[in-house]
Amino acid sequence: MPEGKVVAMEINAKGMYYRDLNNILREKVAEGVTEFVLQGINGQRYLGTGLKGKVKIEVYGTPGNDLGAFMDGPEITVYGNGQDGIANTMNDGRIVVHGHAGDVLGYGMRGGELYIRDSVGYRVGIHMKEYKKQVPVIVVGGTAGAFFGEYMAGGILVVLGLNKKEGEPLTGDYLGTGMHGGAIYLRGEVEKDILGKEVAEFSLEEEDYRRLNPLLENYAKFYNIALEEIMAVPFKKLVPVSHRPYGKLYTY
Amino acid sequence: MANLIPPRFKVVIDYEKCRKCKRCVINCGFGVYSFSDRVIPDHKKCVSCQRCVAYCPEEAITIIENPNVFRPNSYWTMEERINIMKQASSSGMLLTGMGNDRPYKNYFDHLLIDACQVTNPSIDPLREPMELTTYLGSKPDAVKVKVEDGQIKLDTKIAPQIKLDTPIIFSPMSYGSISLNAHKALARAAKECGILMNTGEGGLHKDLYPYKDRIIVQVASGRFGVNQEYLDHSAVVEIKIGQGAKPGIGGHLPGEKVNREVSETRMIPEGTDALSPAPHHDIYSIEDLAQLIYALKEATNYEKPVSVKIAAVHNVAAIASGIARAGADIIYIDGFRGGTGAAPTIIRDHIGIPIELAIAAVDDRLRAEGIRNSVSIVAAGGFRHSGDVAKAIALGADAVAIGTAALIAMGCHVCQMCHTGNCSWGIATQRPELTQRLDPDWAAGQLINLIKSWSLELKEILGALGLNAIESLRGSRERLRGIGLTDTELAILGVKHAGR
Ligand code: SF4
Ligand code: SF4
């Protein structure tokens, strides 16, 4: 396989067992294939799990749980809804979902980016971490369920509420509970009583826009929406009050 | 008003013998000694770790329990009163290191091992080969063979297996809770002895990469240091659900212990609290557990056994059955004597059950359900000698894991102060002046000797039983007898009373 040559491959995965499908992906990546188009995906789990390197995967249909778990580099675009556990402990790479997605997205995520066009379920962005240059990002276009960013230790979470109905909350309860690192950016307001007691709300500073703008530009580009529409509503930022919320818990 | 609390120990110095070399001053990690004209101990700071005693060249130091701390009372013990005083002056949870030290009934000491006499003779392990080799991993229900080119070949696909030269491995102890030198010693000894060490939930330091075939890596709720590279540098991947010293609660490495290297290994910024709550927030059911087990199998190409570690609790048999059915290859059960770097004292001392009862209950349940072969059982939580190991295997474990015993082999004196990070022996600390005290080569040698000694003794026990392979002892409860146990206890352990 000549260096740098893009080799694309289309797979009709209709009715295919997930282990067989993942095996093909792994083998073909090892052989040098760098682009995949997966047609007829319907519930196959663990797509892209543990996959490394500069690989692009287009997914048509609805992939199953744990899409891109432990993934380290590839870019997956889902033309359909996502389910639970996307980007579980993901190290690097990018997942773009053209639709809704389920619960526990980005659990313990260490790096890379996850974009969801519409809304997400419960417990999204829990235990996200960051270390040196690895700053994981989740951008949610719609609304999020309860426990968003719980125990968050690093990284960036964004909720845009673009499809939010009048009176509908931007996120569920227990927003940022136990959070001790990272930042949550909210487009619009949330009721104070849904906030975990470890976080506080602030206005954005220049530095925040510097981090946020590229993510919003990506969102606008991926989902073909005007950036001005996103920027039409002001943002708020949630950050932890203390990096040691449990520092005084013990006696010796 | 912390000085309400009286000193538990008294440092007695024989000033006639003392030659003022100040070694005690240097050696104490807890700052007990100061020097002006002569060494002066601050009794209140002493934890009786015995480092100064061991290093005083004149044998001039004796540490005694303070004989009259309080008016004696066998209900309101000294410990209870000191603890109340500490809490009254702080409002925090009491924290402790090492395992549960309360005098609950210890079942190992109420079990006796059988031996052969006339008709079924014993075997002399000095002359006969004795097999201690143990394979961890899921075994198939049946094995099919086929004949190909006149050769008999296996026709059943066997799940990944890990070969242990002896049925003892090292328990999970994270880098963070113990020092890097201690981790290196464990890895070297595991390699030399053909067994396994376990990273615990603190990530894997790159210096340990060469030992990857002998390492169990943990995936815990905090997912510290977990990425594909970490998974790739392992022989077994373990999902940590619970720990014997603190069932049902999580871990918390305070920010002050997260120094540069610990931060790098855990992949979190320096100085931040490393919180790993009890629940994996992506696991709320056996189905969720199955999903993580298979995510890890996918990520490691189905080449490595996946273990699930739980604490021994009342309902452990049903939980183990669920874990087996979720696709785990190994179930690691940690009894309530299991050690810890730090746990709330109240949790450590009052929650969980002894490992002996848990092994018997789990083995019974998995057998009754016909799935015992689908998982290996590793038992842990307070193994003190090879007799405990043999009894655990006879009760139904495939192998055991040792933590505290391994630390003692490396010099630990069980002062139970690991949570302070001041370990004078250089084990449970990250203070550079202390960690350098533990020479990883020396410590590895100590561990290797310990594993060799226990293995020799296991062979001797097998010989006495007339067995030549540890496999034949597994779950062989007919070779155990209980002594001083109630009918209920005997029924749970599945053993007869001595004399029957
Ligand atoms: S180590 Fe022993 S001899 Fe040296 S100063 Fe201390 S008590 Fe004296
Ligand atoms: S490891 Fe160190 S601090 Fe912990 S009990 Fe042993 S000697 Fe004491």
Coordinates of C-alpha atoms in Angstrom, one line a residue, chain B residues 108 306 394 463 486:
Chain B
F108 CA -9.4 -20.1 58.5
V306 CA -11.5 -10.0 31.7
A394 CA -10.1 -26.5 49.1
G463 CA 1.9 -34.4 49.6
T486 CA -21.9 -24.0 64.6

